[in-house]
Coordinates of C-alpha atoms (C1' of nucleotides) in Angstrom, one line a residue:
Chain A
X870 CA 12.5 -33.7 -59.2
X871 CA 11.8 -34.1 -55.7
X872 CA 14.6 -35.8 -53.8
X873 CA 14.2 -37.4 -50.2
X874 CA 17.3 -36.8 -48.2
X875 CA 18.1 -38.1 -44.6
X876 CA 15.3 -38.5 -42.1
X877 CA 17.3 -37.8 -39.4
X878 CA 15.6 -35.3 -36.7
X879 CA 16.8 -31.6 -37.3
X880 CA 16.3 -28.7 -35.3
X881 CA 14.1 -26.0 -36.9
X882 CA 15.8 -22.9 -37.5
X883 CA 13.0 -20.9 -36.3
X884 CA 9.6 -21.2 -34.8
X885 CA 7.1 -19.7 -37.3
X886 CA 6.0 -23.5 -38.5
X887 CA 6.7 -24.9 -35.1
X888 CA 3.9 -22.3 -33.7
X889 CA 1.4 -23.1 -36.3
X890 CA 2.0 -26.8 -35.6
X891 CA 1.2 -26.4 -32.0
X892 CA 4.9 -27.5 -31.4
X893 CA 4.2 -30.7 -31.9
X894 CA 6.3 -31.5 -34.8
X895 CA 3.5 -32.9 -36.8
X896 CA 3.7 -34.2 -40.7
X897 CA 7.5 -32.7 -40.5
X898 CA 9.9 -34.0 -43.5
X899 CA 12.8 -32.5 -44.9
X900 CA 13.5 -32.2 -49.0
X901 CA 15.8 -31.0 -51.4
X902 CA 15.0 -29.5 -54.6
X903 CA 17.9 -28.8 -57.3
X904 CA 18.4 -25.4 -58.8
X905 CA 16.1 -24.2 -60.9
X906 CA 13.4 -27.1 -60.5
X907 CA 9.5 -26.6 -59.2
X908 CA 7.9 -27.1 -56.0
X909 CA 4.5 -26.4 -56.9
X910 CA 2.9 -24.6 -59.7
X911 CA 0.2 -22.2 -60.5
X912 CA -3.0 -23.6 -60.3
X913 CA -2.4 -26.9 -58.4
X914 CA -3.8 -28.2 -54.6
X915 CA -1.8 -26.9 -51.8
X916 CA -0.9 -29.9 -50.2
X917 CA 2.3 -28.6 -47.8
X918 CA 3.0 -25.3 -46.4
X919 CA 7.6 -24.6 -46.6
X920 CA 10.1 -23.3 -44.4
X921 CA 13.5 -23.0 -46.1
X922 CA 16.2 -24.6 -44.8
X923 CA 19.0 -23.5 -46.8
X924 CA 18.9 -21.9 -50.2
X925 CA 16.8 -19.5 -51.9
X926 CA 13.1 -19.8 -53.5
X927 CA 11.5 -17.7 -56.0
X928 CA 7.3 -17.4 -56.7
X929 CA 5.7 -16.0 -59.3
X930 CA 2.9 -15.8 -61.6
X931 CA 3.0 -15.7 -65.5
X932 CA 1.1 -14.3 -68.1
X933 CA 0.0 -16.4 -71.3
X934 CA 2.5 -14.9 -73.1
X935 CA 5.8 -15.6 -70.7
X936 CA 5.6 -12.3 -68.9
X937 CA 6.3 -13.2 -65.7
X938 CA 6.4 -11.5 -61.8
X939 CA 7.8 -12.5 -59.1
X940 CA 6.3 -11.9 -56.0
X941 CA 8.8 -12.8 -53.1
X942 CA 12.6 -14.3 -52.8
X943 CA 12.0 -16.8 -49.8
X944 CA 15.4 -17.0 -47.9
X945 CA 16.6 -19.6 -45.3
X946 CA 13.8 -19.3 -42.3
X947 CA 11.0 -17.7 -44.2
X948 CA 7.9 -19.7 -44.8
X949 CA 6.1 -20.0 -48.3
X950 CA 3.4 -21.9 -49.6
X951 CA 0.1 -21.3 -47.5
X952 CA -2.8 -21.4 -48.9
X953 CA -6.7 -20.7 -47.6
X954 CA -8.0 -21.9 -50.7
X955 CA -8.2 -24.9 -52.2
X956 CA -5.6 -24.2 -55.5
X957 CA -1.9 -22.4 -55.1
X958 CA -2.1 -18.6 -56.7
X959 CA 1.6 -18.7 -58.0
X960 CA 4.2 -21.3 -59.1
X961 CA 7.2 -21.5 -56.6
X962 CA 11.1 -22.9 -57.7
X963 CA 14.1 -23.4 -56.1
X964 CA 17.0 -20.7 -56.9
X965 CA 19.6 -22.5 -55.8
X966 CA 19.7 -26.1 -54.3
X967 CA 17.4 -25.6 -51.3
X968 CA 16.1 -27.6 -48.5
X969 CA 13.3 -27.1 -46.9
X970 CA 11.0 -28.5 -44.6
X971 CA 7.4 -29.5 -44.7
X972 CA 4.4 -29.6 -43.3
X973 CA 1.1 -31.0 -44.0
X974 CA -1.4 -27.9 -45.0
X975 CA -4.4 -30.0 -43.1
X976 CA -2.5 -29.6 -40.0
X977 CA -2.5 -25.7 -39.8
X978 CA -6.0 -25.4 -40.9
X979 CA -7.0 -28.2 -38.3
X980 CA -4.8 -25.8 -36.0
X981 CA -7.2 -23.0 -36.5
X982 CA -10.3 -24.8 -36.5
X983 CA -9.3 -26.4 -33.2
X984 CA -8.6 -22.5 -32.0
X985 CA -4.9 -23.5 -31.7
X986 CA -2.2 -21.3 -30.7
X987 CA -1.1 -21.1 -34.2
X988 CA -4.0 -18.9 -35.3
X989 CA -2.3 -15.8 -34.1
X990 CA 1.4 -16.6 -35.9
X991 CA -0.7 -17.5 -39.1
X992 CA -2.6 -13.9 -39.4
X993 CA 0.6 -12.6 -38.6
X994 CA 1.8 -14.8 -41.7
X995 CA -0.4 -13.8 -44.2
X996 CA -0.5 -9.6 -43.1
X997 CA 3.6 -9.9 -43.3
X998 CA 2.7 -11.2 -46.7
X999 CA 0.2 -8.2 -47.2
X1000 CA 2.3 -5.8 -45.9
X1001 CA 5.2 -6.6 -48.4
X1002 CA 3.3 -6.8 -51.4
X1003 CA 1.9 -3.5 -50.5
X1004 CA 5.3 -1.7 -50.4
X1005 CA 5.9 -3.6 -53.2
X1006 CA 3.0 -2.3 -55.1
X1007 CA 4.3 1.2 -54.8
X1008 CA 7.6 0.1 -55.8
X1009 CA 6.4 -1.0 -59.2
X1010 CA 3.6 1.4 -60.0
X1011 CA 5.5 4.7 -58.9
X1012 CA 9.4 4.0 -58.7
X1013 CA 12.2 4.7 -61.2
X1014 CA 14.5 1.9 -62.3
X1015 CA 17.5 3.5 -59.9
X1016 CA 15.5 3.1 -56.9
X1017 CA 13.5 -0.1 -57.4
X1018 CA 17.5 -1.8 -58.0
X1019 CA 18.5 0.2 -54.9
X1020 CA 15.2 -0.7 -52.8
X1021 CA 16.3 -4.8 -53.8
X1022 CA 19.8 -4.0 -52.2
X1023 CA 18.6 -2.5 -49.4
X1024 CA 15.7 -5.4 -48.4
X1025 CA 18.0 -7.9 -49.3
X1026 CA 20.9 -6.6 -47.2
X1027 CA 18.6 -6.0 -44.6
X1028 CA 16.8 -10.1 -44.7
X1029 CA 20.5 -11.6 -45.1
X1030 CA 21.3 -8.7 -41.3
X1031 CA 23.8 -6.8 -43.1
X1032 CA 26.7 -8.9 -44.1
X1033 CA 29.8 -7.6 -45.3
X1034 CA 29.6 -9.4 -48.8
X1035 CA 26.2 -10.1 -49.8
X1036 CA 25.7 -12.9 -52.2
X1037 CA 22.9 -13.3 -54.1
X1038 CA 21.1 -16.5 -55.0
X1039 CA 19.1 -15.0 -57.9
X1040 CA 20.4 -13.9 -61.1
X1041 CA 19.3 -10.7 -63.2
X1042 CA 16.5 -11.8 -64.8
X1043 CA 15.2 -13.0 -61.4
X1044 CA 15.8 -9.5 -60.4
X1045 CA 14.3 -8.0 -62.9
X1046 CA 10.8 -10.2 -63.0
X1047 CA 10.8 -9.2 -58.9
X1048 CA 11.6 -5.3 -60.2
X1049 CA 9.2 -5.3 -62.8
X1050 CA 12.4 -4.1 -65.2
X1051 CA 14.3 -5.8 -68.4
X1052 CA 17.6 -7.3 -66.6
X1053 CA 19.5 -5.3 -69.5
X1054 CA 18.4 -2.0 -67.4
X1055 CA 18.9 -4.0 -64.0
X1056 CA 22.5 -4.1 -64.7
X1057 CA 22.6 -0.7 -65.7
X1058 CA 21.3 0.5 -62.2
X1059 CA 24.2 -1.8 -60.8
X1060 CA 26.9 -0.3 -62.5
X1061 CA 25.6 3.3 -62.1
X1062 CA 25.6 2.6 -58.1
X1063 CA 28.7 1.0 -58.3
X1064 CA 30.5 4.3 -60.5
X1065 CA 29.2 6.0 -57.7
X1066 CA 31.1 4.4 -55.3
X1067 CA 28.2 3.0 -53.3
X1068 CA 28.5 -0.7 -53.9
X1069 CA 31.4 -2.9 -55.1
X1070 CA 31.6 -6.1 -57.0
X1071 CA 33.5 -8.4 -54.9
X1072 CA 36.1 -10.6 -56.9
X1073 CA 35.7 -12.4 -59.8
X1074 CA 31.9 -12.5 -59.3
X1075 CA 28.5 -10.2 -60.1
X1076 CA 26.2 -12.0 -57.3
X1077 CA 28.7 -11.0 -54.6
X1078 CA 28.8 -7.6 -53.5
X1079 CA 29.2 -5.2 -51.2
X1080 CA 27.0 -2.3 -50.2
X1081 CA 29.5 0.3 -49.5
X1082 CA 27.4 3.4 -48.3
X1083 CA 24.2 2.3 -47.0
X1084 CA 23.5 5.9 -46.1
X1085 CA 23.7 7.0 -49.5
X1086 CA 21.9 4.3 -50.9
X1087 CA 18.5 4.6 -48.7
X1088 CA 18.6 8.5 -49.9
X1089 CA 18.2 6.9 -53.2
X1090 CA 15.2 4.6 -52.2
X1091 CA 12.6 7.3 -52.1
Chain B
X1196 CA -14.4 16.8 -40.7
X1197 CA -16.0 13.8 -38.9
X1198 CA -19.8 14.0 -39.1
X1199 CA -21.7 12.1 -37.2
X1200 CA -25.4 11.0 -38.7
X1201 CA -28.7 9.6 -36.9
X1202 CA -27.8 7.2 -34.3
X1203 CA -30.9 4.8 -35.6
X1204 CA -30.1 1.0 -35.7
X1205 CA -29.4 0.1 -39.3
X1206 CA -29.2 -3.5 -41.1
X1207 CA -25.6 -4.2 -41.9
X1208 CA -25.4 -4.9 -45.6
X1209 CA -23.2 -7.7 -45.4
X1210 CA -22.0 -10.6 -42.8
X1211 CA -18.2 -9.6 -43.0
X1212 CA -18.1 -7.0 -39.8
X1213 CA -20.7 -8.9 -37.9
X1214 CA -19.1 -12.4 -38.3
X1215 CA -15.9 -10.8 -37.0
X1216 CA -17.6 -9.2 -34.5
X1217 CA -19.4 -12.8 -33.2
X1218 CA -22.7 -11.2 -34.8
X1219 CA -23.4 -9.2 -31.5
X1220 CA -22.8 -5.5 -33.1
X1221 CA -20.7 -4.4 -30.5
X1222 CA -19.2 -0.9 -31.0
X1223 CA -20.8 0.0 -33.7
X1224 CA -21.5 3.6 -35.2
X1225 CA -22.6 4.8 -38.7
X1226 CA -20.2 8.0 -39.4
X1227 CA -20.4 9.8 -42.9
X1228 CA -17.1 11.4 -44.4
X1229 CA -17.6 14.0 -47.1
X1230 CA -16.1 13.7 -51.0
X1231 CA -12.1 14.2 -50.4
X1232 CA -11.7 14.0 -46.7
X1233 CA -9.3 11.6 -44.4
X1234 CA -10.7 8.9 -43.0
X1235 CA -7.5 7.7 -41.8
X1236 CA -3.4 8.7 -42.0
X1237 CA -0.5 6.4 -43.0
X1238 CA 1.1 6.1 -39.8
X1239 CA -2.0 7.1 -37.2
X1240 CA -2.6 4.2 -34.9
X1241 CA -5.6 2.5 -35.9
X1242 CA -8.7 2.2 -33.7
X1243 CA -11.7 1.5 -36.2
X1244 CA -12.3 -1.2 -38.7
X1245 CA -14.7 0.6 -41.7
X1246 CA -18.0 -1.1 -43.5
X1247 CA -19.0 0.8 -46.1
X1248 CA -22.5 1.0 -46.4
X1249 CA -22.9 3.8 -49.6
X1250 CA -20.0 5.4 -51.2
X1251 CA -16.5 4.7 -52.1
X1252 CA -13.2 4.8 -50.5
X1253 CA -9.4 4.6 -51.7
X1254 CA -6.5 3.4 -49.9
X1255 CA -3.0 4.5 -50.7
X1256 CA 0.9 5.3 -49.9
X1257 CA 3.1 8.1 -50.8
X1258 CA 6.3 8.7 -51.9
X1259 CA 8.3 12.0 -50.1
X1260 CA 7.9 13.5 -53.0
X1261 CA 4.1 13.1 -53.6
X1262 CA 4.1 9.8 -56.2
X1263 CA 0.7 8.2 -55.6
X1264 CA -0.1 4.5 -55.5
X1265 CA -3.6 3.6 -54.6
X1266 CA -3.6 0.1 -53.5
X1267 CA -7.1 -0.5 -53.7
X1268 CA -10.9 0.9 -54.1
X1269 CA -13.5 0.2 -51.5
X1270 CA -17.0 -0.8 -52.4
X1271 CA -20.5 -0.5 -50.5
X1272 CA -19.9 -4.0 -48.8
X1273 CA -16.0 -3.8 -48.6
X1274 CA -14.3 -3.7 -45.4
X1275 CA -11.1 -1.6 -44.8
X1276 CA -9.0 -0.5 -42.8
X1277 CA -7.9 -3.5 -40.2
X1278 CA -4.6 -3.3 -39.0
X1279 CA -2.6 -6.6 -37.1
X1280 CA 0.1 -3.7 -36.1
X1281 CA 0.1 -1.0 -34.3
X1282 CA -0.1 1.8 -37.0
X1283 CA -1.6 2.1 -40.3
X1284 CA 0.0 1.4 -43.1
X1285 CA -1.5 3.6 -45.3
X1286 CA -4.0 6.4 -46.0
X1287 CA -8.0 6.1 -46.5
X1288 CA -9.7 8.9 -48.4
X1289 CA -13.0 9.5 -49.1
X1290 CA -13.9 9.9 -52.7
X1291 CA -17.5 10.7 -52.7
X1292 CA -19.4 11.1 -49.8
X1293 CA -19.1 7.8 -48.1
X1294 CA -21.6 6.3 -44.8
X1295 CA -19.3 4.2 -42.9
X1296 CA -20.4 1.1 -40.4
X1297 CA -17.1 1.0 -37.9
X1298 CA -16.2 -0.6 -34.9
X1299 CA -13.2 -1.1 -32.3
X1300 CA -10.6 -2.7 -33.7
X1301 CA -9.9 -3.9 -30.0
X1302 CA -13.1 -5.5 -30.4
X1303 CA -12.2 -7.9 -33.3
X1304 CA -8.6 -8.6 -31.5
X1305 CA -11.0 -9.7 -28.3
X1306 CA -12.5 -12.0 -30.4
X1307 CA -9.8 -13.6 -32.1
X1308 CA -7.8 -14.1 -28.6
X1309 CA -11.0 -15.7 -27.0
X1310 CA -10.7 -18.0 -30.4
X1311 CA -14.2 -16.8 -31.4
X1312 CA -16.0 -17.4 -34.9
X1313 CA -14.9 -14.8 -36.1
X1314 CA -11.3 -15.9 -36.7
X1315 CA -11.9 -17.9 -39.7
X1316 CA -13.4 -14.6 -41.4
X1317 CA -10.5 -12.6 -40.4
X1318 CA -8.0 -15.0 -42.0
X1319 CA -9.9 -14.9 -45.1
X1320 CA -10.3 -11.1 -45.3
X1321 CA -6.6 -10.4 -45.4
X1322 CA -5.8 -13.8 -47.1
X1323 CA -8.2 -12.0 -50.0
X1324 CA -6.5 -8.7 -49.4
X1325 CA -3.3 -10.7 -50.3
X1326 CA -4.8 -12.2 -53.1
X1327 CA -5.5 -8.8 -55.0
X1328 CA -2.2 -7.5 -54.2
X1329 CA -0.6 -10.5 -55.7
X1330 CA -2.4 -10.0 -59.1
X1331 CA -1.8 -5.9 -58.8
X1332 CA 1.7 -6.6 -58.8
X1333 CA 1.4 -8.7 -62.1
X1334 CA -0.7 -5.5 -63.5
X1335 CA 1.7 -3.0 -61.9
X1336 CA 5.1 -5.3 -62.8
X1337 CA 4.5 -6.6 -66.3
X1338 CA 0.6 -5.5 -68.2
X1339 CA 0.9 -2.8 -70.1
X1340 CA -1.4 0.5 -70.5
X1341 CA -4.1 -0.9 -72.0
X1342 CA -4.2 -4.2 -70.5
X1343 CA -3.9 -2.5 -67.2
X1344 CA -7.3 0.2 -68.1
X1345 CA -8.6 -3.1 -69.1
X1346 CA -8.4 -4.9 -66.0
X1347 CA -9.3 -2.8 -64.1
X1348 CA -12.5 -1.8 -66.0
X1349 CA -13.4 -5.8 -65.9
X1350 CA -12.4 -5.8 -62.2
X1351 CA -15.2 -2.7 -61.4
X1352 CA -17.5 -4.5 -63.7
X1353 CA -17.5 -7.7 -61.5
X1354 CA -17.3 -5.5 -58.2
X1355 CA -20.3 -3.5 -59.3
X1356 CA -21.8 -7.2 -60.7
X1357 CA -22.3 -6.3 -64.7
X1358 CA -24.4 -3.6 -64.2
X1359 CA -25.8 -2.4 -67.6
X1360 CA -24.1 1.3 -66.7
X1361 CA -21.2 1.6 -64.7
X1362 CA -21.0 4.8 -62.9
X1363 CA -17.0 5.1 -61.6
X1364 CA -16.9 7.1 -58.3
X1365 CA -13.2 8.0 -58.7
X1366 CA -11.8 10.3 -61.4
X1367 CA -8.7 9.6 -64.0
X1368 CA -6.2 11.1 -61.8
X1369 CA -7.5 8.0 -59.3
X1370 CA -7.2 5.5 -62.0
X1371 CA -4.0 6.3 -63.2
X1372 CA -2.4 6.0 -59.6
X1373 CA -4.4 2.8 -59.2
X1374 CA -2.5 1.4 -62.3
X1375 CA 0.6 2.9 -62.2
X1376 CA -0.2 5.1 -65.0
X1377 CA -0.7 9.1 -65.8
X1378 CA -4.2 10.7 -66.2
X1379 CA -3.4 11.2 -70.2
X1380 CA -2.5 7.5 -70.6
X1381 CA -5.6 6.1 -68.5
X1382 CA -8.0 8.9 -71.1
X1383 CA -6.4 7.7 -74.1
X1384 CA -6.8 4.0 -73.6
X1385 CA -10.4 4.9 -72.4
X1386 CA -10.6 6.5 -76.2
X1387 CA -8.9 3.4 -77.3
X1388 CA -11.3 0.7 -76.0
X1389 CA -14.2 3.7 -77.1
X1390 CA -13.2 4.2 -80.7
X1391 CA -12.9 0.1 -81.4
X1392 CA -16.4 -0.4 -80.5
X1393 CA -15.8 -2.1 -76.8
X1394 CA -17.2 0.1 -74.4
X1395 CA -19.6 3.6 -74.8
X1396 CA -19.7 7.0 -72.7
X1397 CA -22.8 7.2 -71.4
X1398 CA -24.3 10.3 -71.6
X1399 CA -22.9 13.5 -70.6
X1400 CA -20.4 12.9 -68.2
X1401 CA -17.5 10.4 -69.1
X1402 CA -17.8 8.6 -65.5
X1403 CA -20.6 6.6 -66.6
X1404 CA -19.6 3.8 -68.6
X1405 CA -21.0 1.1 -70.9
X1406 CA -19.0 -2.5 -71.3
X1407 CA -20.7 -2.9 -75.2
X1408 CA -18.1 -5.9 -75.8
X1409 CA -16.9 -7.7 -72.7
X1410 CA -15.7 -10.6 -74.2
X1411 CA -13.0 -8.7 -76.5
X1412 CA -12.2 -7.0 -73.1
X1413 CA -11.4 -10.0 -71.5
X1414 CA -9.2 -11.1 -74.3
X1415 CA -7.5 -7.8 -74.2
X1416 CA -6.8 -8.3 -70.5
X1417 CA -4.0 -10.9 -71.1
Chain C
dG816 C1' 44.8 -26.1 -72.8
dC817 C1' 40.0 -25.8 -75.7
dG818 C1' 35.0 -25.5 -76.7
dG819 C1' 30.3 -24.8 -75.3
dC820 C1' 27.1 -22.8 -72.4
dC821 C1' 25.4 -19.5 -69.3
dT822 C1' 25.4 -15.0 -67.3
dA823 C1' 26.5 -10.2 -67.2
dT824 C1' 27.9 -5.8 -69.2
dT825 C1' 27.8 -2.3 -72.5
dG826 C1' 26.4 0.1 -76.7
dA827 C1' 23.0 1.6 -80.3
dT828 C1' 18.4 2.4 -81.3
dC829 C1' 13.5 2.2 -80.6
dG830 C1' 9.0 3.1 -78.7
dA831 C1' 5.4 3.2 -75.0
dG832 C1' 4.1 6.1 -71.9
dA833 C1' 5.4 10.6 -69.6
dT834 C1' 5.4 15.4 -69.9
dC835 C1' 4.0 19.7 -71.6
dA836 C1' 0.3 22.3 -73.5
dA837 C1' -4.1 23.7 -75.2
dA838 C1' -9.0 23.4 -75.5
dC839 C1' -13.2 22.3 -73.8
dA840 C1' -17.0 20.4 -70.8
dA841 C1' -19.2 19.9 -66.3
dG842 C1' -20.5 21.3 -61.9
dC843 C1' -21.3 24.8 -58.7
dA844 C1' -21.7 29.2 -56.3
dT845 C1' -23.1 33.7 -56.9
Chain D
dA687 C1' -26.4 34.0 -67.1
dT688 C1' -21.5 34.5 -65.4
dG689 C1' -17.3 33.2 -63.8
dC690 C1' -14.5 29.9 -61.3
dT691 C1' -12.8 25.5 -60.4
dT692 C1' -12.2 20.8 -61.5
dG693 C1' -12.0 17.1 -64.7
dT694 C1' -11.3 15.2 -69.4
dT695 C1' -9.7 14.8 -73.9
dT696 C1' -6.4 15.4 -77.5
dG697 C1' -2.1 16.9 -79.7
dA698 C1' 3.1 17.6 -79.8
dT699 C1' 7.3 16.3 -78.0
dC700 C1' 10.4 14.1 -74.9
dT701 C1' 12.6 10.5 -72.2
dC702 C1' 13.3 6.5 -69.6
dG703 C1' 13.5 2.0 -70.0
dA704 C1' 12.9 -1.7 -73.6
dT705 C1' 14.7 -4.0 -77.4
dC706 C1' 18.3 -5.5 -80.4
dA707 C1' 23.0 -6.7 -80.7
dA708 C1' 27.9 -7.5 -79.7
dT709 C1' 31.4 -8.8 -76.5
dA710 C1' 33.4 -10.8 -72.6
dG711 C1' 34.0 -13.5 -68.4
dG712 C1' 33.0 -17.7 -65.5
dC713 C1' 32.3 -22.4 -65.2
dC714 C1' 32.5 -27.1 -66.4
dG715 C1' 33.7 -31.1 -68.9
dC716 C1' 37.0 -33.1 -71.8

DNA sequence: GCGGCCTATTGATCGAGATCAAACAAGCAT
DNA sequence: ATGCTTGTTTGATCTCGATCAATAGGCCGC
């Protein structure tokens, strides 16, 4: 499940852990986690806090009877995984194959006790957290299945800086459990948009596509 | 709008503010908001961090067209209304007349910069900001009607600590934006929960509220 | 090539909750 | 008391998204 790969030194491709480490570099590893398997579940001691290398991660939480919501799609720089208390509040897997790096959770909350420059970059952490699952409150207590889909386009497009092609890690179940819809009525939304003309499928596959009128779409997104 | 009341020096009723304040009360006034009124817009720049000493508050975002989600009630006790950016995020209402401690924001920035005590607590008060988002979004994303009139009874039960009659400050119309729900939906559950033996009107007026059965609640709340 | 598995689309039907509507109760000012 | 406004319940009907179901395409191993 967990799969050590080379220990060479790597550069970090941002600097939100590097600031709550105090730049030193502390308790850093690298690991790769196959598609679809666990980095830590509901309930269990936060022992690492994650920055993603390269491929996608999904969190969630799950009702007793499989209902399940996602939270947050963590993409390549984003950090996941920090916890003030003592046991994680969601389970997070890998979408894809993703790397990541690691850190030792002690560290950052030595960092803080110690007064370290990190403090600021870690509440800055957690209300970017806030501040998304706020909007994203709204989105799943007051919007319409058309603009939820349309609002996922639009903050994906706008986390992977606008490519031409988009190409999404998750599939539509993922979508859905983020969306709070059936992926039945997720695909529905998608084809809709795309009769419209504002998005095409590129080629021969659905995770690729192309957001045509971008214009168009955020006069969707209430 | 803004009233101000005696100027006396009051006991805070709780550590939160004064921890984050390095317990030396700087800045601080006691202001009273009538039932209804602003305390604060979506979008103002924020300058005061709110205490609620008697009352009750809610916090929420609208859509362009006037879709409602309330993100959260405040308590006597609760804390509102910090901001890490530059503008609010969202809107604070009175609902009932509501006595307010407040105090600079600037002041609590101060004392995180100078690495003061009050750091710790500031991490922890949006860290359990986060936390309630998190499981609105599972109520919002996946519960349904009455699970969600559920929760949220057992959630003002705890808040309120089990009294023996809970009096709701907020009305239906509240509720229902609170849980992603209409006013009719949050009423009938109410009935619901009423007519199988788990919870009693009290009285004349249907705000005040009796938990008759809150195990079955809890099992209700999946 | 073929078969098996996974994912996505599309159609048909269902149902939970929204909407529309009416009646009534409570609070409050006069 | 009286009338007005606001809040709540309850009933009838509608609708959006869920559910059930069928089909098809992509991918991979053989």
């Amino acid at each position: 499940m967990l799969v050590r790969i080379n220990a060479a030194p790597r550069m970090q491709i941002d600097g939100q852990l590097a600031a709550l480490a105090g730049e030193r570099m502390m308790s850093c590893c690298e690991f790769r986690y196959r598609r679809g398997f666990e980095i830590f579940g509901e309930g269990e001691e936060p022992e690492y806090v994650y920055q993603i290398i390269s491929g996608a991660v999904r969190t969630y939480k799950l009702l007793p009877d499989g209902r399940r919501q996602i939270n947050a799609f963590h993409l390549p720089g984003d950090m996941f995984g920090f916890e003030n208390e003592t046991i994680h509040r969601f389970t997070a897997e890998a979408i894809v194959e993703t790397n990541v790096h690691l850190m030792r959770r002690s560290s950052i909350l030595e960092a803080v006790r110690n007064g370290g420059a990190g403090t600021k970059d870690l509440i800055k952490f957690v209300t970017q957290n806030l501040q998304h699952a706020e909007s994203h409150m709204l989105l799943l207590g007051r919007k319409t299945s058309l603009e939820r889909v349309t609002a996922f386009l639009l903050e994906m497009d706008e986390r992977l800086q606008h490519p031409d092609v988009m190409i999404l890690p998750m599939n539509r179940r993922d979508i859905a459990d983020y969306l709070g819809l059936t992926l039945e009525t997720v695909s529905r939304a998608l084809s809709i948009l795309r009769d419209e003309g504002l998005l095409r499928f590129d080629g021969n596959t659905q995770r690729r596509l192309e957001l045509v009128d971008r214009g168009a779409l955020a006069r969707i997104d209430a």
